[in-house]
Short mmCIF file of C-alpha atoms and ligand atoms in Angstrom, two decimals:
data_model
loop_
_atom_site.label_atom_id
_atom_site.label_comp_id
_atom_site.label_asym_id
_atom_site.label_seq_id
_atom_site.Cartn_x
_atom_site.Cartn_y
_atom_site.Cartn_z
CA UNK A 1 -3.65 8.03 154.43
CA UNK A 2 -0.62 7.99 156.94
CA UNK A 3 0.92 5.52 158.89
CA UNK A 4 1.43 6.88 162.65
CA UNK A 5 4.42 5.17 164.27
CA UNK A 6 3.88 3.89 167.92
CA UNK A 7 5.27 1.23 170.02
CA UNK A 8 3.16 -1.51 168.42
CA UNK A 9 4.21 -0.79 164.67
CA UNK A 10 6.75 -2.94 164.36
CA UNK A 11 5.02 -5.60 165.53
CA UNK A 12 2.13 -5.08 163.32
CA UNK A 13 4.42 -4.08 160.53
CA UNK A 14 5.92 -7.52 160.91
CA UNK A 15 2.33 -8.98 161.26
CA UNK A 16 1.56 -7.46 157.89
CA UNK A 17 4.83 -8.89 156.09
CA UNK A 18 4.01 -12.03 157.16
CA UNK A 19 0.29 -12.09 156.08
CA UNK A 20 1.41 -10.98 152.67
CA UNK A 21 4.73 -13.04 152.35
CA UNK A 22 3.48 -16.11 153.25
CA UNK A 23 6.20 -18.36 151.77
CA UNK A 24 9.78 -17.10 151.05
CA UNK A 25 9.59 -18.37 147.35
CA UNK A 26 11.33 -16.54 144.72
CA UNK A 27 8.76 -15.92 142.95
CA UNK A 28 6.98 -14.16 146.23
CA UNK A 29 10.31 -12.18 146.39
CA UNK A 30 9.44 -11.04 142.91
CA UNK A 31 6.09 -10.34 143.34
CA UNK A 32 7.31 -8.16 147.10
CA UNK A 33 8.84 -5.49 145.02
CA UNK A 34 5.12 -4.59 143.03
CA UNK A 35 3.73 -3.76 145.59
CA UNK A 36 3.80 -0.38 146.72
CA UNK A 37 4.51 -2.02 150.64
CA UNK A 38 3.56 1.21 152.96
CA UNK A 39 0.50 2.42 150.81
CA UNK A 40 -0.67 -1.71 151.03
CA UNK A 41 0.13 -1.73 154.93
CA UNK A 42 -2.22 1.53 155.16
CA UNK A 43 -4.90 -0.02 153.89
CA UNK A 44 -4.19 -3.45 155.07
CA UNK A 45 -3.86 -1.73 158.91
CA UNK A 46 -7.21 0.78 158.55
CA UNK A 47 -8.68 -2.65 157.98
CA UNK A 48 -8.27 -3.86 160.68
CA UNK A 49 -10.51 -3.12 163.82
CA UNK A 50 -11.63 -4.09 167.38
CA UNK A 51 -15.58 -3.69 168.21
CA UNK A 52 -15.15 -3.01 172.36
CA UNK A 53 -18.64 -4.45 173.06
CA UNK A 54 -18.63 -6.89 170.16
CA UNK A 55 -20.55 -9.75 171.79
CA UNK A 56 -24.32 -7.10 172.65
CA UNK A 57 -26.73 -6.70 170.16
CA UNK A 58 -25.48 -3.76 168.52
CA UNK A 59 -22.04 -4.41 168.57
CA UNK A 60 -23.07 -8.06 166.70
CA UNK A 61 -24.68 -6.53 164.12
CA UNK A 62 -22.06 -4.03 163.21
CA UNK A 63 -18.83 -6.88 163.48
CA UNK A 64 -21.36 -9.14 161.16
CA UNK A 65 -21.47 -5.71 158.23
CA UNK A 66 -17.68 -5.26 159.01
CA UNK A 67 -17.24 -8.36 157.66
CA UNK A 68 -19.56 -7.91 154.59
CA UNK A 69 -17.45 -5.21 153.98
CA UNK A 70 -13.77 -6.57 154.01
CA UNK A 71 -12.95 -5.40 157.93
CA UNK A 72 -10.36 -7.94 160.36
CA UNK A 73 -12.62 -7.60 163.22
CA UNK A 74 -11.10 -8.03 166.57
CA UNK A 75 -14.16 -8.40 169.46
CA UNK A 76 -13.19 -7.67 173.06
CA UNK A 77 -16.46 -7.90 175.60
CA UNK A 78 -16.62 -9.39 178.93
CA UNK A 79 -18.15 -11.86 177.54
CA UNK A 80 -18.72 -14.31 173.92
CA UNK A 81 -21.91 -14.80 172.48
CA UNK A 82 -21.32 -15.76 169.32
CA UNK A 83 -18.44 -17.39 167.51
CA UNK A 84 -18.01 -16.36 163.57
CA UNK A 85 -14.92 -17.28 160.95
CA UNK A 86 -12.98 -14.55 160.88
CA UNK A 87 -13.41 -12.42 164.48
CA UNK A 88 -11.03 -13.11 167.15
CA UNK A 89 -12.47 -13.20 170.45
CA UNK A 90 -10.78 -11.13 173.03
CA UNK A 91 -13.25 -11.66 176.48
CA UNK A 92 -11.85 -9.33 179.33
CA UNK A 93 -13.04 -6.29 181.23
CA UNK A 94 -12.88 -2.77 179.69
CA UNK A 95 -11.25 -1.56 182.72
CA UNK A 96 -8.28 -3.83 182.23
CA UNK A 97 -5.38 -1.96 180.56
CA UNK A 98 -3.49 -4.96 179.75
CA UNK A 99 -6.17 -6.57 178.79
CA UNK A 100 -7.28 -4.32 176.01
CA UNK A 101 -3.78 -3.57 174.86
CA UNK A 102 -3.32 -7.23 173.68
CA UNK A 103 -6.71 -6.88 171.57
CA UNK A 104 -5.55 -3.71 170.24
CA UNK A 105 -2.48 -4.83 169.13
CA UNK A 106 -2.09 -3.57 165.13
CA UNK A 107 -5.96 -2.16 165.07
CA UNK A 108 -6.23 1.60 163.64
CA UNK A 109 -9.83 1.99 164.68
CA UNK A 110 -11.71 1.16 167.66
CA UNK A 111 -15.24 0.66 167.79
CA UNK A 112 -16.74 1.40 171.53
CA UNK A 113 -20.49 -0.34 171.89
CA UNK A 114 -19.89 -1.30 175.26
CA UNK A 115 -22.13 -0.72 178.51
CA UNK A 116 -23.93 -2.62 181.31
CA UNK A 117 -27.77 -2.77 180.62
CA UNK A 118 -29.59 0.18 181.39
CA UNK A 119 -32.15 -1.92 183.57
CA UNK A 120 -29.48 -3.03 185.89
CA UNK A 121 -30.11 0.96 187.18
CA UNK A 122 -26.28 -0.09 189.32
CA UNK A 123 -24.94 3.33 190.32
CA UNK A 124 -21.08 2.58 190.88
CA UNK A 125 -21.57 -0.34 188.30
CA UNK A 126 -22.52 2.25 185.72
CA UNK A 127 -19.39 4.82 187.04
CA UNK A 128 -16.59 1.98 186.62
CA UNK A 129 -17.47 1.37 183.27
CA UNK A 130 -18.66 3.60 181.52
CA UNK A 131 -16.59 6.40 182.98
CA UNK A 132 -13.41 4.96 184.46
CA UNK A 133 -13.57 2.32 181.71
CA UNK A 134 -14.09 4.54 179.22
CA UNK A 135 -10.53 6.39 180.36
CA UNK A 136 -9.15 3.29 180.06
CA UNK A 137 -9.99 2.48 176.63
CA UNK A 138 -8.97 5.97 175.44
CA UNK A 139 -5.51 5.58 177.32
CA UNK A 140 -5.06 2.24 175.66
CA UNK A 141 -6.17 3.27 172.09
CA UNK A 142 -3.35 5.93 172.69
CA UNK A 143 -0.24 3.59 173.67
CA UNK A 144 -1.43 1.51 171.00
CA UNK A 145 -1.42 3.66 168.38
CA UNK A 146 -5.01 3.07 167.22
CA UNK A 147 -5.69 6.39 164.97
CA UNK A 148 -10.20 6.40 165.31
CA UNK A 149 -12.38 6.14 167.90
CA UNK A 150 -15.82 5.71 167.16
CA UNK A 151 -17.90 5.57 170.48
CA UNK A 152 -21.50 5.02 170.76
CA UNK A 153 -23.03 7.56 172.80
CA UNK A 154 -27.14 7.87 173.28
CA UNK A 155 -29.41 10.60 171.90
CA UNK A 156 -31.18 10.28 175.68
CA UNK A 157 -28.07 12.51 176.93
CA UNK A 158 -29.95 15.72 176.23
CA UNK A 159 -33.50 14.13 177.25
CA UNK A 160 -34.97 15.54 180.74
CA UNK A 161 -38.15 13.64 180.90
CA UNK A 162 -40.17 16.74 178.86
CA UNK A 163 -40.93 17.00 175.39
CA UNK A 164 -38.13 17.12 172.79
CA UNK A 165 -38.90 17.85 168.83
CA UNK A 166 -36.69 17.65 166.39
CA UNK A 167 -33.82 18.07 168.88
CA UNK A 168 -30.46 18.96 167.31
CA UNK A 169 -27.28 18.17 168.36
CA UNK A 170 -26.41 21.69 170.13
CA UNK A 171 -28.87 21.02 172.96
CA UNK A 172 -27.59 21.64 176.44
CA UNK A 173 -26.44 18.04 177.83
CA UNK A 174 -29.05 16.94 180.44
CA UNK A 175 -28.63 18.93 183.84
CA UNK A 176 -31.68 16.36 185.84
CA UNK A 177 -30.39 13.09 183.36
CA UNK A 178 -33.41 10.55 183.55
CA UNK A 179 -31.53 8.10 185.17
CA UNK A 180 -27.87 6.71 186.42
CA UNK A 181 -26.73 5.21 183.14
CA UNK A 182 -27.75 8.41 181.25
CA UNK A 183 -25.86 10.05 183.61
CA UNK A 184 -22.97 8.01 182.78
CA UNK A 185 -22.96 8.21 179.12
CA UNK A 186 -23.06 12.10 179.13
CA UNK A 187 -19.59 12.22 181.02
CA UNK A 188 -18.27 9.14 178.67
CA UNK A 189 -19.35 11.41 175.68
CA UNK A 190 -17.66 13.98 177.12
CA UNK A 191 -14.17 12.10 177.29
CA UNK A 192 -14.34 10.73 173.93
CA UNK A 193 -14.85 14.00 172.16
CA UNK A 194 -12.40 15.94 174.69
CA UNK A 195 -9.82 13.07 173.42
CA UNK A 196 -10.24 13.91 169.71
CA UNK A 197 -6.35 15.48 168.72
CA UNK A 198 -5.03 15.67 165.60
CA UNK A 199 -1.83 16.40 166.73
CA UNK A 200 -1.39 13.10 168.55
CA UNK A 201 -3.28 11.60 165.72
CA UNK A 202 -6.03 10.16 167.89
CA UNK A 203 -9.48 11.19 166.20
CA UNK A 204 -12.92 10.93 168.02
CA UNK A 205 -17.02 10.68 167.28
CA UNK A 206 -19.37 10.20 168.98
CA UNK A 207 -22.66 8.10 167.62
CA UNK A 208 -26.17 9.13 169.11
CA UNK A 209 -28.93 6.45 168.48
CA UNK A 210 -32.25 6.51 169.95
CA UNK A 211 -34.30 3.20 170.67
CA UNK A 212 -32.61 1.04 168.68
CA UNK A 213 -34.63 -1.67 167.56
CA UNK A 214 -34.19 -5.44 165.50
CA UNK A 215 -33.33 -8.67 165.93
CA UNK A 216 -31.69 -10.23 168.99
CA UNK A 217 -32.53 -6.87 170.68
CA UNK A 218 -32.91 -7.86 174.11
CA UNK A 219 -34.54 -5.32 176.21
CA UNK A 220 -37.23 -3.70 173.64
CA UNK A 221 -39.27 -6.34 172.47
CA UNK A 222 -38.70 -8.91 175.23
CA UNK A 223 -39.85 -6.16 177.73
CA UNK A 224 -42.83 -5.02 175.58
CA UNK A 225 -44.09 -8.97 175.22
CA UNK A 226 -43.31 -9.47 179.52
CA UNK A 227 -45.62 -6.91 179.96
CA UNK A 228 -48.06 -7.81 177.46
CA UNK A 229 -48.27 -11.72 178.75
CA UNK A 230 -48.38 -10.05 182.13
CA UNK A 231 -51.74 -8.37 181.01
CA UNK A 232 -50.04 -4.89 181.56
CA UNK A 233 -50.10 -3.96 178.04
CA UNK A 234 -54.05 -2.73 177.89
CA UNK A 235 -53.56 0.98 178.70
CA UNK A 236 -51.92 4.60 176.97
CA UNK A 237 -50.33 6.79 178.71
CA UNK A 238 -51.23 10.43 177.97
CA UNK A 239 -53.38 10.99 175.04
CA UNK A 240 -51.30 8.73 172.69
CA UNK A 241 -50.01 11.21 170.30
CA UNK A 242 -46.29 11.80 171.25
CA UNK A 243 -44.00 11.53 168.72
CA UNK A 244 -40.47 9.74 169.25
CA UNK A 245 -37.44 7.93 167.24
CA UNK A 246 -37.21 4.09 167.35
CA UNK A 247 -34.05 3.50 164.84
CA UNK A 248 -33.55 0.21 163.24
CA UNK A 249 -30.68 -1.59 164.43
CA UNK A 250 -28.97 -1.86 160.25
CA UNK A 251 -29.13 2.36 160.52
CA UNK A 252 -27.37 2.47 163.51
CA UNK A 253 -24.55 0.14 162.07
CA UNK A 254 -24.52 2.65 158.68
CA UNK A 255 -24.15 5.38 161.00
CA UNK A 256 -20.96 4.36 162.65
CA UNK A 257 -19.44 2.87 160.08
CA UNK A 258 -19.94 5.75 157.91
CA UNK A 259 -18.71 8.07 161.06
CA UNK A 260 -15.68 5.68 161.16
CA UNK A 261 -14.65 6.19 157.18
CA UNK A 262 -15.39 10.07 157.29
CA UNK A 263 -13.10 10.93 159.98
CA UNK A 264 -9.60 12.30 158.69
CA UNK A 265 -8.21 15.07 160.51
CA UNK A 266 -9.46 17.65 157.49
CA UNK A 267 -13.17 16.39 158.23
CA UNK A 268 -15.72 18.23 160.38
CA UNK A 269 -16.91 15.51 162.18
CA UNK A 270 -13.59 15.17 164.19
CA UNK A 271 -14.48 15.72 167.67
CA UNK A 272 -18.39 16.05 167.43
CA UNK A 273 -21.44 14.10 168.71
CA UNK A 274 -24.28 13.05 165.81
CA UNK A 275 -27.62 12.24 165.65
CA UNK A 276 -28.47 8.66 163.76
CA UNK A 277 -32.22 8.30 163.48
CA UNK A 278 -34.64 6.11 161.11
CA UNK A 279 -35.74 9.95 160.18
CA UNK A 280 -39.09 8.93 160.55
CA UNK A 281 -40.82 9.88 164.02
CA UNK A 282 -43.55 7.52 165.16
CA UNK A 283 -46.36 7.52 167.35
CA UNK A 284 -44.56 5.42 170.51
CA UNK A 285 -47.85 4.11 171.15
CA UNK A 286 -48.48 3.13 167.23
CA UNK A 287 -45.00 1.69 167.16
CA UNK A 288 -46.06 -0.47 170.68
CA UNK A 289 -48.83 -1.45 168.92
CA UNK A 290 -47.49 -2.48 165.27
CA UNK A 291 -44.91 -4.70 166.94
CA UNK A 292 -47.81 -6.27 169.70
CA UNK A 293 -50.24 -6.96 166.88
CA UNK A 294 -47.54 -8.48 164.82
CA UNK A 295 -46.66 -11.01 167.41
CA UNK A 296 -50.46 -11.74 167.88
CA UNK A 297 -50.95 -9.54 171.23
CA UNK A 298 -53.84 -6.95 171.45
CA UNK A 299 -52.90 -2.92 170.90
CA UNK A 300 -53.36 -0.86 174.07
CA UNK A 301 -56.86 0.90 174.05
CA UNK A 302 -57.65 2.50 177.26
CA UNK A 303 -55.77 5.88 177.88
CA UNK A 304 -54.70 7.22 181.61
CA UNK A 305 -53.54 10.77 182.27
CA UNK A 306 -49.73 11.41 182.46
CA UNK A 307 -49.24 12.85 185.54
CA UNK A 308 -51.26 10.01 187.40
CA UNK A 309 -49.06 7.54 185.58
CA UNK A 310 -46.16 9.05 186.47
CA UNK A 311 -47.12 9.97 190.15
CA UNK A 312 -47.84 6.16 190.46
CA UNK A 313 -44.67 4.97 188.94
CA UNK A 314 -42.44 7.54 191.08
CA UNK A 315 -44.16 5.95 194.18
CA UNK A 316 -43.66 2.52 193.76
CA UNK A 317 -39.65 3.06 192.72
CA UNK A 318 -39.62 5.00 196.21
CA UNK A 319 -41.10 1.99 197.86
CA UNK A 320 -38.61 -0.82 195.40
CA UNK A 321 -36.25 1.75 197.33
CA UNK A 322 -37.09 1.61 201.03
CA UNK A 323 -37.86 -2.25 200.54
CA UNK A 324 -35.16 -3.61 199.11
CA UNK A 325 -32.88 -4.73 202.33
CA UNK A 326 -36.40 -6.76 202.78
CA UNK A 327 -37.61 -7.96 199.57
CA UNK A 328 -36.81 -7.69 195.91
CA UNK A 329 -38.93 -6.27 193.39
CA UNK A 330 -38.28 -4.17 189.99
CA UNK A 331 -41.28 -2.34 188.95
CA UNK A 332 -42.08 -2.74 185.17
CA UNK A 333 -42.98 1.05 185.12
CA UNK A 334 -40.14 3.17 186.02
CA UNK A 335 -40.62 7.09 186.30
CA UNK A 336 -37.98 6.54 183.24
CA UNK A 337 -40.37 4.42 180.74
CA UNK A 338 -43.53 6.44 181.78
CA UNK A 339 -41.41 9.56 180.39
CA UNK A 340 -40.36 8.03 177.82
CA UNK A 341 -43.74 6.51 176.86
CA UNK A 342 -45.95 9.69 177.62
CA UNK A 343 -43.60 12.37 176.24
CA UNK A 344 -42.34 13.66 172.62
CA UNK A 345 -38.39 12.53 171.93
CA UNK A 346 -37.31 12.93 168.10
CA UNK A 347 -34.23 14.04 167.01
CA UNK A 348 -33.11 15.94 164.24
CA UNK A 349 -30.21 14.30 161.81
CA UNK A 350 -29.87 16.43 159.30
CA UNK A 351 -26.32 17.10 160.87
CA UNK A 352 -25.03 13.49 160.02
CA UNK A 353 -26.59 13.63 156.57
CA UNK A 354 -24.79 17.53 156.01
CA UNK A 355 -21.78 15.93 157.34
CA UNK A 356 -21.19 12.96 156.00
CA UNK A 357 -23.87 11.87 153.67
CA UNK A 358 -26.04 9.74 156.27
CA UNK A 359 -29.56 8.37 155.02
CA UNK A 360 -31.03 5.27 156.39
CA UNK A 361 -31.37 2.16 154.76
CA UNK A 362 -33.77 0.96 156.36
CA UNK A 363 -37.41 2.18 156.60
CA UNK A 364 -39.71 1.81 159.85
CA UNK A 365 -42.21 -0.11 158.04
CA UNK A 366 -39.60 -2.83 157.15
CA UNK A 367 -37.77 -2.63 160.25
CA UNK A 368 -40.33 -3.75 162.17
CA UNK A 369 -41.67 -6.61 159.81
CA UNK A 370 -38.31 -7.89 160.05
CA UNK A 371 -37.64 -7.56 163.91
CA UNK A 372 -41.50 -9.25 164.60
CA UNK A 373 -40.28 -11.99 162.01
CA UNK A 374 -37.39 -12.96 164.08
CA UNK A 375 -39.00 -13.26 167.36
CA UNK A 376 -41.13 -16.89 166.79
CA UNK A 377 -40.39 -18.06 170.16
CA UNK A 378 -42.01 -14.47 171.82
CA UNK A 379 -45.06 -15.12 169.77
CA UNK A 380 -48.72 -15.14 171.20
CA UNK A 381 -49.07 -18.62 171.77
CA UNK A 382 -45.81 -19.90 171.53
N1 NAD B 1 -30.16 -0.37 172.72
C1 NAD B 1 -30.47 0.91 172.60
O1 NAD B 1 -31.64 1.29 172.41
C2 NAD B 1 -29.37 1.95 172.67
C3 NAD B 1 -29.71 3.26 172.36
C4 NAD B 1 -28.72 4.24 172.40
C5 NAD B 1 -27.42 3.90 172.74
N2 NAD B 1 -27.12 2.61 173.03
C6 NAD B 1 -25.72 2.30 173.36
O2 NAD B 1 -25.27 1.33 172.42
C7 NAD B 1 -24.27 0.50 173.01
C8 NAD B 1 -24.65 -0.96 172.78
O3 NAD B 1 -25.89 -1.22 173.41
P1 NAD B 1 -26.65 -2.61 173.23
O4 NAD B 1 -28.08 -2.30 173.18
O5 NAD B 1 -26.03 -3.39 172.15
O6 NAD B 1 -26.35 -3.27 174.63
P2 NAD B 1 -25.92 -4.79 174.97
O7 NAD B 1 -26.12 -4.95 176.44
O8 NAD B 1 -26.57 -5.75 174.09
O9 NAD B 1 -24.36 -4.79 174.65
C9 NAD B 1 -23.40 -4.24 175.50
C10 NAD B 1 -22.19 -5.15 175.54
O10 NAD B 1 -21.20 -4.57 176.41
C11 NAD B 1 -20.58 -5.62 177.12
N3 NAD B 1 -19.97 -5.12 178.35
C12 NAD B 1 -20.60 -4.63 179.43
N4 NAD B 1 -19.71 -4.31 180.38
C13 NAD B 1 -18.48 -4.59 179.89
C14 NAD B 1 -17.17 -4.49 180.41
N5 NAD B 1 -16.93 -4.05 181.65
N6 NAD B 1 -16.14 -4.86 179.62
C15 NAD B 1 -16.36 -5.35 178.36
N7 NAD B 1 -17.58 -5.48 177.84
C16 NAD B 1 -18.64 -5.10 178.58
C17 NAD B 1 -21.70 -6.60 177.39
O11 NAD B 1 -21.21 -7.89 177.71
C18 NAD B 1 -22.49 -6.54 176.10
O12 NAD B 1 -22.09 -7.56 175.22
C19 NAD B 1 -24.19 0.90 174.47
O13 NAD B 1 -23.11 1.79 174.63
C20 NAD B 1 -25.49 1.66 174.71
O14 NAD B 1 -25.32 2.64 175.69
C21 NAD B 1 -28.07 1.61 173.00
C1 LIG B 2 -43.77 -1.03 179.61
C2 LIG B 2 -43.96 -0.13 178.53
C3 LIG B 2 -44.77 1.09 178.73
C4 LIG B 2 -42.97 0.06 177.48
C5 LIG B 2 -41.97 -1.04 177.24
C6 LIG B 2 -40.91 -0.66 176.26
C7 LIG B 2 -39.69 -0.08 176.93
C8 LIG B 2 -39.00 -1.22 177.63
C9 LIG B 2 -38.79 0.63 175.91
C10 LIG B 2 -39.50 1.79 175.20
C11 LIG B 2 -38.47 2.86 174.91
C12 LIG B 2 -37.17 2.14 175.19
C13 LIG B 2 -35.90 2.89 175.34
C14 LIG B 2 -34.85 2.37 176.12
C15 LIG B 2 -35.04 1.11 176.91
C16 LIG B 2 -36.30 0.32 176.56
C17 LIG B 2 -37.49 1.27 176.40
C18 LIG B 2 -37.71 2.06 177.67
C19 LIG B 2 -33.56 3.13 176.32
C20 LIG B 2 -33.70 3.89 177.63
C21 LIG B 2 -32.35 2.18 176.43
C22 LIG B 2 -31.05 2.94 176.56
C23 LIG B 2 -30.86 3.88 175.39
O1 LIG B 2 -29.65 4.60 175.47
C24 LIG B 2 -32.02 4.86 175.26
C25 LIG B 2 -31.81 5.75 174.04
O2 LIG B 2 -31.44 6.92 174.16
O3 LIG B 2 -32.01 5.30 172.94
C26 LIG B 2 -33.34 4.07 175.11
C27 LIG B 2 -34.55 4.97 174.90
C28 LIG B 2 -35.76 4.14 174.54
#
């Protein structure tokens, strides 16, 4: 492992001495001249990382295994959920240069899990960050000298709204994207991998997880549960019997962090997109059904034909259109749910295992015992 030299090294150099020499005792002195000082700072320095996005629910559960696993972890976010020993909060906007340089400061890899909620549907909202923004954080990861760049991308940047099985990773990107945000995160991937240069010494991945699911999600569950309370939850759309990927949140984590330690500038996952699944596609309405049932509600029973559906649901975002100067309302079913409740979506990730020895840790079965366990409060009942 090398050490790249960049305007920040010294600082972080003289960071480092300080963290190890403590106290100028003599015996300290002594003790200086064992250790082997720039193979120590490597690995002190490639220990030390910044989650962009830190404070959401992915980005919590990866700084929480960073930890388990010996990682500084440096958040930056817009804003702090949490507080735990041993992160330092950075809270600032992505599209703040200066902002992000002072989190950066000494980090060698750069975890980026940030983006505004895909139910906010915000067109220019969705540009600034996760395109402009994304620029940003690749131009300060640069003057930095931060050496990886692990972004988190989204396997729905090759979905169109019809049927994908098994899809691998050399599908065409979207050209009709199902929405604004997807649209978003295909040019972000874009940048991230088009940044990926070994001669500069900045190396790139990009991290493609499909309906992430577990505890403290918040748009998954609480949505389902909404619906359900609202009575909404009764019917099927289509014939019930499309396949898709719903990936525990704990495979997701072991995706990037494994995607984080392979990449070296020998490794063939250096400028590439990948596929983390649970490797186990579902029924979506089974997997609906296994999380209503275990917080009490009743399974869906009653199918209706796609195409109605989705007629229905393109008409009333039309009207949330043409009425919104007037009133306010956000239809539960979007054109975007209805496809992705009626259609197949599954992806393939036998890339990430070829590559770099990905297998998930966590089965479905468990996953979702453990994500209806942490929800008490959305219980039936409660
Ligand atoms: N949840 C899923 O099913 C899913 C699936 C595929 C990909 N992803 C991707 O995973 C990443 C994390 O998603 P999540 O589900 O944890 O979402 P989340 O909303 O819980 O977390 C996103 C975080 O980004 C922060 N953020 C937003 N705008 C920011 C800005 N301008 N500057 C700094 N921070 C900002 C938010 O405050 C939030 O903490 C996103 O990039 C998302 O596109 C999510
Ligand atoms: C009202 C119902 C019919 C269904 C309610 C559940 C939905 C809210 C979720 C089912 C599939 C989910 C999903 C996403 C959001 C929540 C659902 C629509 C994403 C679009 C979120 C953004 C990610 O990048 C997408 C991805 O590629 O993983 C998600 C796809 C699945």
């Amino acid at each position: 492992s090398s050490v790249r030299l960049s305007p920040n090294s010294l600082a972080t150099l003289f960071r480092f001495l300080k963290e190890i020499f403590p106290v100028s005792s003599s015996s300290n002195r002594r003790n200086a001249f064992r250790i082997s000082s720039l193979e120590s700072f490597s690995a002190w320095s490639s220990k030390r990382c910044a989650v962009i996005g830190g404070s959401g629910f992915l980005g919590r559960h990866l700084v929480e295994k960073l930890l388990g696993k010996g990682y500084t972890v440096s958040v930056f976010d817009i804003r702090q959920s949490y507080e735990l020993p041993g992160v330092t909060f950075h809270q600032g906007d992505l599209c703040d240069k200066q902002a992000l340089l002072t989190a950066l400061q000494g980090v060698s890899l750069v975890f980026h899990c940030a983006s505004p909620a895909p139910a906010s549907d915000d067109k220019a909202l969705f540009q600034r960050v996760n395109i402009q923004g994304t620029h940003t954080v690749l131009q300060a990861c640069t003057e930095a000298g931060v050496q990886k760049v692990v972004l988190t991308s989204s396997a729905s940047v090759v979905f169109e709204g019809t049927d994908i099985k098994d899809g691998r990773e050399d599908l065409p990107y979207a050209k009709k994207p199902i929405d604004y945000y997807t649209e978003t995160k295909i040019e972000q991937e874009k940048l991230v991998l088009k940044a990926c240069d070994k001669e500069k010494g900045l190396l790139t991945v990009a991290i493609r997880p499909h309906g992430i699911f577990g505890p403290r999600d918040p748009q998954l569950v609480p949505i389902l549960v909404d619906t359900a309370r609202r009575g909404n939850m009764k019917f099927i759309i289509g014939d019930g019997s499309n396949l898709v990927d719903f990936t525990f949140v704990d495979n997701v984590v072991h995706g990037l962090i494994l995607s984080a330690e392979s990449l070296r500038p020998e490794s063939p996952i250096c400028g590439k997109a990948y596929h983390i699944t649970n490797d186990e596609p579902v029924r979506f309405w089974d997997f609906m059904s296994d999380i209503l049932v275990g917080l009490g509600y009743a399974a869906p029973r009653y199918n209706l034909p796609y195409t109605l559906v989705y007629g229905l649901a393109l008409l009333l975002w039309l009207l949330s259109l043409l009425l919104c100067p007037l009133v306010a309302f956000k239809p539960t079913f979007t054109p975007m749910r209805v496809a992705l409740a009626g259609k197949h979506h599954f992806y393939s990730c036998s890339r990430a295992k070829q590559d770099m020895g990905y297998k998930p840790v966590v089965g479905l079965k468990d996953g979702i015992r453990r994500t209806v366990e942490s929800y008490p409060h959305l219980r039936h009942g409660a």
